[in-house]
Amino acid sequence: MMMRIWDGFSLNPTQRAGPDPLNGAESIRDLYELASTNYTGKYTVRSVPVIWDEKLKTIIKSTALDLYPPHLRAQIDEANEWIDSGINRGVYKCGFARQQGPYQEAVKELYECLDKCEEILSKQRYI
């Protein structure tokens, strides 16, 4: 849980949370200062969430992140379709099957989709 303080958001000590394990940051302000020692902007609700690049030790973007860029939309839509039908719904098809035949077909489809995920993730960090 986060709480708002004057210099941004901080981990709430009453929730037994501690500093950021990667950088030791205790607030969003700490992350902004790690990314740029000259940062003079505000630490407001618009600053949360942030995406931190571990290799470059910087904030990638805190607002308007484009997780659905135009050049990847067809690929994203295709992946969403088979993930939704094969995995998201697939576990329910397995769990609610009342006969062995439909169960086996659902399990086969589910594991084919999981294998597809594993194959893709063996070559890249995301689907």
PDB file of C-alpha atoms in Angstrom:
ATOM      1  CA  MET A   1       0.000   0.000   0.000  1.00  0.00           C
ATOM      2  CA  MET A   2       1.240   3.477  -0.825  1.00  0.00           C
ATOM      3  CA  MET A   3       0.569   6.698   1.026  1.00  0.00           C
ATOM      4  CA  ARG A   4       0.905  10.205  -0.306  1.00  0.00           C
ATOM      5  CA  ILE A   5       3.545  12.340   1.311  1.00  0.00           C
ATOM      6  CA  TRP A   6       4.881  15.759   0.387  1.00  0.00           C
ATOM      7  CA  ASP A   7       7.652  14.391  -1.842  1.00  0.00           C
ATOM      8  CA  GLY A   8       5.613  11.809  -3.719  1.00  0.00           C
ATOM      9  CA  PHE A   9       4.474   8.349  -2.806  1.00  0.00           C
ATOM     10  CA  SER A  10       6.183   6.293  -0.144  1.00  0.00           C
ATOM     11  CA  LEU A  11       5.852   2.694   0.941  1.00  0.00           C
ATOM     12  CA  ASN A  12       3.487   2.543   3.877  1.00  0.00           C
ATOM     13  CA  PRO A  13       5.402   1.201   6.888  1.00  0.00           C
ATOM     14  CA  THR A  14       2.174   0.072   8.554  1.00  0.00           C
ATOM     15  CA  GLN A  15       1.793  -2.507   5.772  1.00  0.00           C
ATOM     16  CA  ARG A  16       5.213  -4.025   6.579  1.00  0.00           C
ATOM     17  CA  ALA A  17       6.611  -2.822   3.291  1.00  0.00           C
ATOM     18  CA  GLY A  18      10.186  -1.757   2.960  1.00  0.00           C
ATOM     19  CA  PRO A  19      12.316   0.217   0.549  1.00  0.00           C
ATOM     20  CA  ASP A  20      12.550  -0.688  -3.124  1.00  0.00           C
ATOM     21  CA  PRO A  21      14.749  -3.823  -3.162  1.00  0.00           C
ATOM     22  CA  LEU A  22      16.625  -2.797  -6.332  1.00  0.00           C
ATOM     23  CA  ASN A  23      17.633   0.723  -5.398  1.00  0.00           C
ATOM     24  CA  GLY A  24      16.771   1.200  -1.745  1.00  0.00           C
ATOM     25  CA  ALA A  25      14.349   3.960  -2.730  1.00  0.00           C
ATOM     26  CA  GLU A  26      11.790   4.781  -0.082  1.00  0.00           C
ATOM     27  CA  SER A  27       9.685   7.083  -2.238  1.00  0.00           C
ATOM     28  CA  ILE A  28       8.933   7.983  -5.829  1.00  0.00           C
ATOM     29  CA  ARG A  29      11.032  11.095  -5.251  1.00  0.00           C
ATOM     30  CA  ASP A  30      14.040   8.873  -4.526  1.00  0.00           C
ATOM     31  CA  LEU A  31      13.592   7.153  -7.891  1.00  0.00           C
ATOM     32  CA  TYR A  32      13.336  10.453  -9.758  1.00  0.00           C
ATOM     33  CA  GLU A  33      16.486  11.672  -8.026  1.00  0.00           C
ATOM     34  CA  LEU A  34      18.315   8.439  -8.875  1.00  0.00           C
ATOM     35  CA  ALA A  35      17.301   8.871 -12.508  1.00  0.00           C
ATOM     36  CA  SER A  36      18.288  12.540 -12.638  1.00  0.00           C
ATOM     37  CA  THR A  37      20.108  14.447  -9.927  1.00  0.00           C
ATOM     38  CA  ASN A  38      18.821  17.670 -11.510  1.00  0.00           C
ATOM     39  CA  TYR A  39      15.115  16.719 -11.413  1.00  0.00           C
ATOM     40  CA  THR A  40      13.015  19.643 -10.167  1.00  0.00           C
ATOM     41  CA  GLY A  41       9.523  18.562 -11.226  1.00  0.00           C
ATOM     42  CA  LYS A  42       6.583  17.577  -9.062  1.00  0.00           C
ATOM     43  CA  TYR A  43       6.075  14.201  -7.426  1.00  0.00           C
ATOM     44  CA  THR A  44       2.344  13.889  -7.855  1.00  0.00           C
ATOM     45  CA  VAL A  45      -0.206  11.170  -8.414  1.00  0.00           C
ATOM     46  CA  ARG A  46       0.593  11.485 -12.128  1.00  0.00           C
ATOM     47  CA  SER A  47       4.053  10.163 -11.277  1.00  0.00           C
ATOM     48  CA  VAL A  48       2.670   6.790 -10.216  1.00  0.00           C
ATOM     49  CA  PRO A  49       3.225   4.191 -11.477  1.00  0.00           C
ATOM     50  CA  VAL A  50       6.703   4.485 -12.872  1.00  0.00           C
ATOM     51  CA  ILE A  51       8.503   1.935 -15.002  1.00  0.00           C
ATOM     52  CA  TRP A  52      12.105   1.551 -13.950  1.00  0.00           C
ATOM     53  CA  ASP A  53      14.799   0.377 -16.387  1.00  0.00           C
ATOM     54  CA  GLU A  54      17.178  -1.725 -14.272  1.00  0.00           C
ATOM     55  CA  LYS A  55      20.013  -1.658 -16.801  1.00  0.00           C
ATOM     56  CA  LEU A  56      19.928   2.077 -17.502  1.00  0.00           C
ATOM     57  CA  LYS A  57      18.967   2.970 -13.908  1.00  0.00           C
ATOM     58  CA  THR A  58      16.312   5.414 -15.045  1.00  0.00           C
ATOM     59  CA  ILE A  59      12.582   5.941 -15.275  1.00  0.00           C
ATOM     60  CA  ILE A  60      11.450   4.967 -18.740  1.00  0.00           C
ATOM     61  CA  LYS A  61       8.208   6.878 -18.728  1.00  0.00           C
ATOM     62  CA  SER A  62       5.811   7.823 -15.993  1.00  0.00           C
ATOM     63  CA  THR A  63       2.876   8.931 -18.110  1.00  0.00           C
ATOM     64  CA  ALA A  64       1.226   7.990 -21.377  1.00  0.00           C
ATOM     65  CA  LEU A  65       2.958   4.651 -21.733  1.00  0.00           C
ATOM     66  CA  ASP A  66       1.957   3.103 -25.036  1.00  0.00           C
ATOM     67  CA  LEU A  67       1.496  -0.598 -24.381  1.00  0.00           C
ATOM     68  CA  TYR A  68      -0.487  -0.938 -27.616  1.00  0.00           C
ATOM     69  CA  PRO A  69       1.667   0.722 -30.289  1.00  0.00           C
ATOM     70  CA  PRO A  70       0.195   0.849 -33.793  1.00  0.00           C
ATOM     71  CA  HIS A  71       2.971  -1.232 -35.377  1.00  0.00           C
ATOM     72  CA  LEU A  72       2.386  -4.133 -32.922  1.00  0.00           C
ATOM     73  CA  ARG A  73      -1.407  -4.090 -32.699  1.00  0.00           C
ATOM     74  CA  ALA A  74      -2.025  -6.969 -35.111  1.00  0.00           C
ATOM     75  CA  GLN A  75       0.440  -9.181 -33.218  1.00  0.00           C
ATOM     76  CA  ILE A  76      -0.991  -8.151 -29.847  1.00  0.00           C
ATOM     77  CA  ASP A  77      -4.563  -8.802 -30.983  1.00  0.00           C
ATOM     78  CA  GLU A  78      -3.616 -12.234 -32.334  1.00  0.00           C
ATOM     79  CA  ALA A  79      -1.824 -13.200 -29.116  1.00  0.00           C
ATOM     80  CA  ASN A  80      -4.696 -11.905 -26.976  1.00  0.00           C
ATOM     81  CA  GLU A  81      -7.123 -14.060 -28.951  1.00  0.00           C
ATOM     82  CA  TRP A  82      -5.339 -17.388 -28.503  1.00  0.00           C
ATOM     83  CA  ILE A  83      -4.320 -16.603 -24.908  1.00  0.00           C
ATOM     84  CA  ASP A  84      -7.917 -15.753 -24.002  1.00  0.00           C
ATOM     85  CA  SER A  85      -9.523 -18.726 -25.719  1.00  0.00           C
ATOM     86  CA  GLY A  86      -6.797 -21.274 -25.039  1.00  0.00           C
ATOM     87  CA  ILE A  87      -5.572 -20.353 -21.564  1.00  0.00           C
ATOM     88  CA  ASN A  88      -7.987 -17.975 -19.815  1.00  0.00           C
ATOM     89  CA  ARG A  89     -11.067 -19.898 -20.909  1.00  0.00           C
ATOM     90  CA  GLY A  90      -9.167 -23.161 -21.257  1.00  0.00           C
ATOM     91  CA  VAL A  91      -8.746 -23.662 -17.523  1.00  0.00           C
ATOM     92  CA  TYR A  92     -12.504 -23.264 -17.096  1.00  0.00           C
ATOM     93  CA  LYS A  93     -13.198 -25.724 -19.908  1.00  0.00           C
ATOM     94  CA  CYS A  94     -11.021 -28.246 -18.077  1.00  0.00           C
ATOM     95  CA  GLY A  95     -12.512 -27.560 -14.673  1.00  0.00           C
ATOM     96  CA  PHE A  96     -16.136 -27.652 -15.770  1.00  0.00           C
ATOM     97  CA  ALA A  97     -15.937 -30.618 -18.146  1.00  0.00           C
ATOM     98  CA  ARG A  98     -18.397 -33.294 -17.073  1.00  0.00           C
ATOM     99  CA  GLN A  99     -17.175 -36.007 -19.393  1.00  0.00           C
ATOM    100  CA  GLN A 100     -13.740 -37.406 -20.111  1.00  0.00           C
ATOM    101  CA  GLY A 101     -13.770 -36.602 -23.854  1.00  0.00           C
ATOM    102  CA  PRO A 102     -14.394 -32.857 -23.548  1.00  0.00           C
ATOM    103  CA  TYR A 103     -11.966 -32.732 -20.615  1.00  0.00           C
ATOM    104  CA  GLN A 104      -9.169 -34.342 -22.615  1.00  0.00           C
ATOM    105  CA  GLU A 105      -9.787 -31.991 -25.552  1.00  0.00           C
ATOM    106  CA  ALA A 106      -9.726 -28.953 -23.246  1.00  0.00           C
ATOM    107  CA  VAL A 107      -6.513 -30.128 -21.560  1.00  0.00           C
ATOM    108  CA  LYS A 108      -4.912 -30.720 -24.965  1.00  0.00           C
ATOM    109  CA  GLU A 109      -5.815 -27.206 -26.137  1.00  0.00           C
ATOM    110  CA  LEU A 110      -4.667 -25.644 -22.854  1.00  0.00           C
ATOM    111  CA  TYR A 111      -1.273 -27.338 -22.971  1.00  0.00           C
ATOM    112  CA  GLU A 112      -0.800 -26.485 -26.647  1.00  0.00           C
ATOM    113  CA  CYS A 113      -1.276 -22.818 -25.742  1.00  0.00           C
ATOM    114  CA  LEU A 114       1.058 -23.098 -22.756  1.00  0.00           C
ATOM    115  CA  ASP A 115       3.647 -24.750 -25.013  1.00  0.00           C
ATOM    116  CA  LYS A 116       3.217 -21.897 -27.487  1.00  0.00           C
ATOM    117  CA  CYS A 117       3.847 -19.387 -24.674  1.00  0.00           C
ATOM    118  CA  GLU A 118       6.929 -21.289 -23.597  1.00  0.00           C
ATOM    119  CA  GLU A 119       8.261 -21.408 -27.163  1.00  0.00           C
ATOM    120  CA  ILE A 120       7.778 -17.660 -27.648  1.00  0.00           C
ATOM    121  CA  LEU A 121       9.260 -16.815 -24.237  1.00  0.00           C
ATOM    122  CA  SER A 122      12.325 -18.958 -24.931  1.00  0.00           C
ATOM    123  CA  LYS A 123      13.212 -16.461 -27.687  1.00  0.00           C
ATOM    124  CA  GLN A 124      12.003 -13.142 -26.265  1.00  0.00           C
ATOM    125  CA  ARG A 125      10.970 -11.584 -22.940  1.00  0.00           C
ATOM    126  CA  TYR A 126       7.319 -11.022 -23.786  1.00  0.00           C
ATOM    127  CA  ILE A 127       4.520 -12.565 -25.816  1.00  0.00           C
TER     128      ILE A 127
END
